[in-house]
Amino acid sequence: MLQIEKRSVDHFEQVVVGTDHCTGLHAIIAVHSTALGPSLGGVRMHPYVDEAAAEFDVLRLAWAMTRKAAISGLPLGGGKAVVIGDHTKGKSRDMMLALGEMVERLDGAYIAAEDAGINCKDIDIVAERTAHRVGTSSASGDPGVSTAHGVRIGIERIARRALGGDSLDGLTVAIQGVGSVGMHLADMLHARGAKLIVADVNQSACDYARDKFDATVTEPAVIHQADCDVFAPCALGGGLNPQTIPNLNCKAIAGGANNQLLDEVTDAQALLKRGIVYAPDYLLNAGGLIRLYVLEILSETQAELDARLDAIGDSLDEVLERAEAEGETPAAIAQQIADERVAAAANKV
Ligand code: NAD
């Protein structure tokens, strides 16, 4: 039977831990804020070493979802769920049903979606127990293509603002990780004349990018040092840190990965000092979230989705302009704008 324990955590509206001994479910759902609307965020399944590590991750991710929705102008809040376990062997239909029941008990404060370790087929099962979910297999399709769309728009704006070019033609972009987002991005940039350097721990992904998009392949350990106009992190978080930043050879950073800066303040300042333009990750990679909202919650068309994805460029321009005018980092300005929007909505309630 599903047991739910409520935790009180500062700055979070709700944090619940669900355990179901029959199915082996051990999950945490964190609702950071619903000031702007119901919280929407993926369910991640990962073999965390313990519950404390899982809680640390889910709180950080839920908070980031609040900022992502707010900076994107979406009427959504921030929430996230984590399931503790190995998705390759620990997942079962009954566990996903129990997860659905857990989501249902939050009465719509949290809307579940897929994330690492949880796919659309799992969400199909979750959907048998709750209507508060998006991203089933019959729904809006691969979010990676929309995330890459937003990143591509961001790179175009940076090219115009900071690199003195009106197009991507001839620009060199180094992509770290050619998975879903990175490969779609490679495709889009190649089609617009950009030269590509790629690295991935998956050799077949590199081979595909080389054969299809004429990409130069380099080693994952040195991709951040590639001589390029734009470095696009599209793999793991924390890749921009005191070890890597001094070795960057790019003019700008614009990618799809979450939590690219190991430390949001000091690493952003280090980039500013080096004169490297940084496009805040949660602003640029909001395309997947925007896709879910537009296609599934609003039931709008692809054309309406594309218009909203293009608007990521306007948000980026606003952040970069203000950052320049105020001598601040783009990361600090994006955070300020997002936090102000959430605070204004919270004060209206
Ligand atoms: P993915 O798993 O499809 O792709 C990640 C790729 O990175 C894989 O090909 C993997 O082999 C590679 N990789 C792993 N470690 C690496 C390393 N050390 N060096 C180089 N390559 C490495 O994931 P994805 O959906 O493309 O997401 C990529 C990033 O973007 C993640 O940080 C994710 O959280 C973020 N993101 C994704 C979406 C989306 O719509 N998919 C939306 C927002 C943010």
XYZ file of C-alpha atoms and ligand atoms in Angstrom:
393
model
C 0.000 0.000 0.000
C 1.200 3.501 -0.842
C 2.346 5.484 2.198
C 2.819 9.245 1.855
C 4.905 11.253 4.292
C 4.820 15.061 4.128
C 8.068 16.941 4.746
C 8.340 20.584 5.668
C 11.101 22.261 3.620
C 11.798 26.016 3.633
C 10.782 27.822 0.403
C 8.862 24.770 -0.902
C 5.071 24.521 -0.967
C 5.022 20.738 -0.664
C 7.524 17.919 -0.440
C 6.166 14.383 -0.166
C 7.932 11.055 0.100
C 6.014 8.049 -1.213
C 6.853 4.444 -0.389
C 5.068 1.338 -1.506
C 6.640 -1.874 -0.274
C 4.563 -4.060 -2.613
C 5.878 -2.403 -5.772
C 9.222 -1.108 -4.439
C 8.307 2.517 -5.203
C 10.411 4.992 -3.256
C 9.825 8.457 -4.674
C 9.883 12.125 -3.733
C 7.766 14.848 -5.310
C 8.768 18.456 -4.647
C 6.436 21.314 -5.498
C 8.510 24.458 -5.243
C 5.914 27.005 -6.320
C 2.449 27.176 -7.826
C 2.313 30.990 -7.728
C 2.209 31.189 -11.545
C 0.216 27.985 -12.112
C 0.333 24.238 -11.462
C 3.873 22.917 -11.223
C 5.018 20.878 -14.206
C 8.224 18.858 -14.271
C 9.632 15.514 -15.257
C 9.967 12.387 -13.167
C 13.599 11.271 -13.011
C 14.528 7.690 -12.088
C 18.065 7.276 -10.785
C 19.898 4.944 -8.372
C 20.614 7.654 -5.773
C 22.912 6.470 -2.992
C 20.290 7.353 -0.386
C 17.098 9.334 0.174
C 19.039 12.466 1.187
C 20.809 12.523 -2.202
C 17.466 12.078 -3.971
C 15.897 14.881 -1.925
C 18.819 17.221 -2.666
C 18.392 16.569 -6.402
C 14.605 16.922 -6.506
C 14.623 20.208 -4.567
C 17.258 21.727 -6.862
C 15.423 20.529 -9.980
C 11.988 21.718 -8.796
C 13.342 25.178 -8.001
C 14.934 25.355 -11.457
C 11.562 24.456 -13.044
C 9.960 27.456 -11.322
C 12.578 29.720 -12.865
C 12.351 28.041 -16.270
C 8.575 28.511 -16.475
C 8.770 32.067 -15.142
C 11.528 33.282 -17.491
C 9.594 31.712 -20.390
C 6.413 33.591 -19.482
C 4.437 30.387 -18.923
C 1.580 30.220 -16.400
C 3.191 27.216 -14.742
C 4.944 26.610 -11.469
C 7.962 24.481 -10.636
C 7.911 20.897 -9.492
C 9.802 17.701 -10.048
C 9.720 14.069 -8.971
C 12.451 11.501 -8.462
C 12.122 7.743 -8.190
C 15.000 6.063 -6.379
C 16.153 3.040 -8.365
C 17.787 1.736 -11.502
C 15.476 2.299 -14.458
C 17.091 -0.544 -16.422
C 16.008 -3.198 -13.943
C 13.996 -1.703 -11.071
C 10.941 -0.455 -12.950
C 7.594 -2.260 -13.172
C 4.059 -1.553 -14.294
C 2.818 -1.733 -10.689
C 5.475 0.749 -9.592
C 4.355 3.221 -12.279
C 0.717 2.763 -11.188
C 1.744 3.558 -7.597
C 3.598 6.625 -8.886
C 0.407 7.702 -10.689
C -1.526 7.358 -7.440
C 1.091 9.469 -5.645
C 0.779 12.229 -8.274
C -3.032 12.049 -8.048
C -2.913 12.611 -4.280
C -1.374 16.065 -4.884
C -4.652 17.152 -6.514
C -3.140 18.864 -9.542
C -0.438 20.864 -7.734
C 2.066 18.748 -9.695
C 1.840 17.602 -13.326
C 4.175 14.704 -14.150
C 6.179 14.350 -17.377
C 9.048 12.184 -18.596
C 12.695 12.800 -17.703
C 15.876 10.724 -17.519
C 14.997 7.090 -16.761
C 11.236 7.595 -17.280
C 9.858 7.458 -20.816
C 6.527 8.144 -22.475
C 5.445 4.499 -22.064
C 5.904 4.845 -18.297
C 3.792 8.018 -18.412
C 1.101 6.004 -20.259
C 0.879 3.798 -17.139
C 0.989 6.770 -14.752
C -1.932 8.182 -16.789
C -4.089 5.207 -15.773
C -4.151 6.643 -12.250
C -4.016 10.400 -12.758
C -5.038 13.054 -15.261
C -2.238 15.271 -13.954
C 0.409 14.178 -16.459
C 1.645 15.141 -19.924
C 3.890 13.410 -22.433
C 2.139 10.098 -23.006
C 3.146 8.133 -26.110
C 0.111 9.367 -28.062
C 0.774 12.981 -27.154
C 3.184 15.680 -28.282
C 6.267 13.645 -29.265
C 10.011 14.209 -28.801
C 10.638 17.331 -26.678
C 14.317 17.306 -27.719
C 13.519 18.808 -31.123
C 11.812 21.820 -29.499
C 14.601 22.200 -26.964
C 17.108 22.244 -29.829
C 14.937 24.783 -31.676
C 15.205 27.158 -28.702
C 18.968 26.665 -28.453
C 19.358 27.298 -32.194
C 17.381 30.555 -31.893
C 19.613 31.553 -28.986
C 22.768 30.895 -30.987
C 21.393 33.015 -33.859
C 20.697 35.914 -31.494
C 24.157 35.642 -29.972
C 25.673 35.598 -33.452
C 23.829 38.832 -34.209
C 24.547 40.576 -30.900
C 28.003 39.450 -29.918
C 29.708 37.807 -32.881
C 28.938 40.387 -35.551
C 27.120 38.013 -37.915
C 23.565 37.961 -39.179
C 23.487 34.258 -39.889
C 24.992 30.986 -38.735
C 26.814 30.521 -42.035
C 30.495 29.871 -41.315
C 30.088 29.983 -37.530
C 31.866 27.183 -35.649
C 29.844 25.504 -32.900
C 31.242 22.818 -30.589
C 28.509 20.518 -29.285
C 29.193 18.512 -26.115
C 26.865 15.494 -26.274
C 24.990 14.525 -29.429
C 21.988 12.794 -27.872
C 18.421 13.913 -28.419
C 18.954 17.679 -28.034
C 22.539 17.775 -29.330
C 21.811 15.776 -32.492
C 18.725 17.829 -33.387
C 20.814 20.944 -32.795
C 23.602 19.617 -35.036
C 21.047 19.008 -37.776
C 19.576 22.516 -37.479
C 22.967 24.268 -37.366
C 24.385 22.240 -40.261
C 21.330 23.113 -42.372
C 22.123 26.793 -41.760
C 25.777 26.553 -42.757
C 27.490 26.265 -39.368
C 30.682 24.203 -38.989
C 30.431 21.612 -36.233
C 32.783 20.005 -33.734
C 31.184 17.269 -31.635
C 32.071 14.902 -28.800
C 30.098 12.161 -27.122
C 30.943 9.125 -25.001
C 28.741 7.222 -27.455
C 30.940 6.628 -30.518
C 28.052 5.762 -32.839
C 26.447 9.152 -32.143
C 29.726 10.835 -33.125
C 29.973 8.720 -36.291
C 26.425 9.699 -37.251
C 27.153 13.425 -36.751
C 30.364 13.133 -38.794
C 28.654 11.280 -41.664
C 25.418 13.295 -41.739
C 26.551 16.790 -40.751
C 30.224 16.796 -41.717
C 31.130 17.311 -38.059
C 34.692 17.098 -36.773
C 34.793 14.607 -33.914
C 36.901 15.222 -30.833
C 37.349 13.598 -27.423
C 34.773 14.240 -24.675
C 37.562 15.265 -22.276
C 38.668 18.186 -24.476
C 35.532 19.373 -26.305
C 35.255 22.415 -23.991
C 38.703 23.512 -25.199
C 37.696 23.451 -28.868
C 38.520 26.591 -30.837
C 35.028 27.770 -31.768
C 32.584 30.677 -31.777
C 29.974 28.970 -29.619
C 30.327 26.111 -27.145
C 27.010 24.250 -26.730
C 26.871 21.949 -23.669
C 24.179 19.342 -24.424
C 25.205 16.498 -22.101
C 25.531 16.694 -18.342
C 25.343 19.530 -15.823
C 28.237 21.173 -13.955
C 30.537 21.257 -17.001
C 31.343 24.947 -16.553
C 33.497 25.169 -13.447
C 36.846 26.509 -12.175
C 38.696 23.646 -13.936
C 37.111 24.099 -17.375
C 36.414 27.849 -17.631
C 40.105 28.925 -17.895
C 40.532 26.492 -20.822
C 37.533 27.569 -22.903
C 38.326 28.794 -26.405
C 34.895 30.108 -27.366
C 33.263 33.534 -27.546
C 29.880 32.401 -26.268
C 28.165 29.519 -24.488
C 24.672 28.468 -25.534
C 23.485 24.917 -24.993
C 20.663 22.672 -23.895
C 22.078 20.970 -20.792
C 20.543 21.727 -17.408
C 22.626 23.278 -14.598
C 25.664 23.993 -16.783
C 27.331 26.218 -14.186
C 28.683 24.315 -11.192
C 28.213 27.487 -9.148
C 25.623 29.896 -10.539
C 27.320 32.978 -9.124
C 31.069 32.462 -9.197
C 31.220 30.535 -12.491
C 28.972 33.111 -14.207
C 31.322 35.847 -12.957
C 34.365 33.950 -14.195
C 32.801 33.770 -17.682
C 31.996 37.498 -17.599
C 35.608 38.265 -16.636
C 36.838 36.222 -19.581
C 34.490 38.137 -21.907
C 32.528 34.978 -22.797
C 28.806 35.570 -23.371
C 26.722 33.060 -21.397
C 23.123 32.287 -22.382
C 21.385 31.106 -19.175
C 20.607 27.412 -19.579
C 17.056 27.330 -18.236
C 16.078 30.205 -20.519
C 17.554 28.607 -23.624
C 16.473 25.005 -22.974
C 12.825 25.723 -22.118
C 11.641 24.495 -25.545
C 10.632 21.057 -24.274
C 8.523 22.578 -21.501
C 7.001 25.117 -23.908
C 6.135 22.246 -26.267
C 4.255 20.364 -23.532
C 2.392 23.491 -22.523
C 1.431 24.613 -26.043
C 0.620 21.248 -27.636
C -0.818 19.373 -24.671
C -2.216 21.871 -22.191
C -3.410 24.516 -24.686
C -3.914 22.047 -27.590
C -2.482 24.633 -29.981
C -0.790 24.015 -33.331
C 2.832 23.484 -34.378
C 2.863 27.010 -35.885
C 1.860 28.473 -32.524
C 4.533 26.371 -30.844
C 7.189 27.588 -33.299
C 6.244 31.215 -32.627
C 6.664 30.667 -28.901
C 9.999 28.910 -29.401
C 11.219 31.813 -31.546
C 10.299 34.148 -28.666
C 13.081 32.537 -26.600
C 15.346 34.794 -28.674
C 13.545 37.923 -27.431
C 13.876 36.803 -23.805
C 17.577 36.168 -24.349
C 18.045 39.590 -25.944
C 16.335 41.231 -22.963
C 18.583 39.385 -20.501
C 21.801 40.123 -22.423
C 20.889 43.801 -22.882
C 20.157 44.276 -19.191
C 23.272 42.354 -18.194
C 25.405 44.614 -20.393
C 23.749 47.805 -19.159
C 24.036 46.828 -15.492
C 27.481 45.175 -15.682
C 25.908 42.014 -14.284
C 26.100 38.405 -15.418
C 23.274 37.132 -17.668
C 22.704 34.369 -15.093
C 22.035 36.936 -12.350
C 19.677 38.973 -14.559
C 17.693 35.895 -15.675
C 17.321 34.830 -12.058
C 16.200 38.321 -11.055
C 13.536 38.484 -13.797
C 12.218 34.998 -12.974
C 12.156 35.622 -9.215
C 10.371 38.976 -9.689
C 7.655 37.331 -11.802
C 7.075 34.609 -9.218
C 7.048 37.104 -6.325
C 4.567 39.373 -8.163
C 2.235 36.422 -8.797
C 2.555 35.224 -5.186
C 1.666 38.707 -3.880
C -1.507 38.779 -5.990
C -2.854 35.603 -4.383
P 20.384 12.362 -24.070
O 20.627 11.371 -23.016
O 19.559 12.013 -25.243
O 21.773 12.938 -24.635
C 22.875 13.205 -23.842
C 24.104 12.803 -24.635
O 25.261 13.188 -23.908
C 24.201 11.280 -24.866
O 24.421 11.018 -26.233
C 25.385 10.874 -23.996
O 26.094 9.772 -24.525
C 26.210 12.137 -24.017
N 27.174 12.259 -22.923
C 27.079 11.786 -21.664
N 28.193 12.094 -20.976
C 28.993 12.772 -21.821
C 30.262 13.384 -21.688
N 30.943 13.331 -20.546
N 30.787 14.012 -22.768
C 30.109 14.064 -23.935
N 28.907 13.492 -24.120
C 28.350 12.883 -23.065
O 19.753 13.646 -23.295
P 19.035 14.884 -23.945
O 17.565 14.715 -23.815
O 19.652 15.230 -25.247
O 19.424 16.009 -22.873
C 20.716 16.559 -22.863
C 20.785 17.637 -21.773
O 19.785 18.618 -21.997
C 20.540 17.112 -20.356
O 21.281 17.904 -19.454
C 19.052 17.394 -20.152
O 18.739 17.501 -18.782
C 18.928 18.713 -20.865
N 17.582 19.016 -21.327
C 16.953 18.207 -22.219
C 15.690 18.539 -22.674
C 14.976 17.693 -23.690
O 13.991 18.174 -24.252
N 15.423 16.482 -23.971
C 15.047 19.696 -22.192
C 15.727 20.518 -21.284
C 16.995 20.167 -20.864
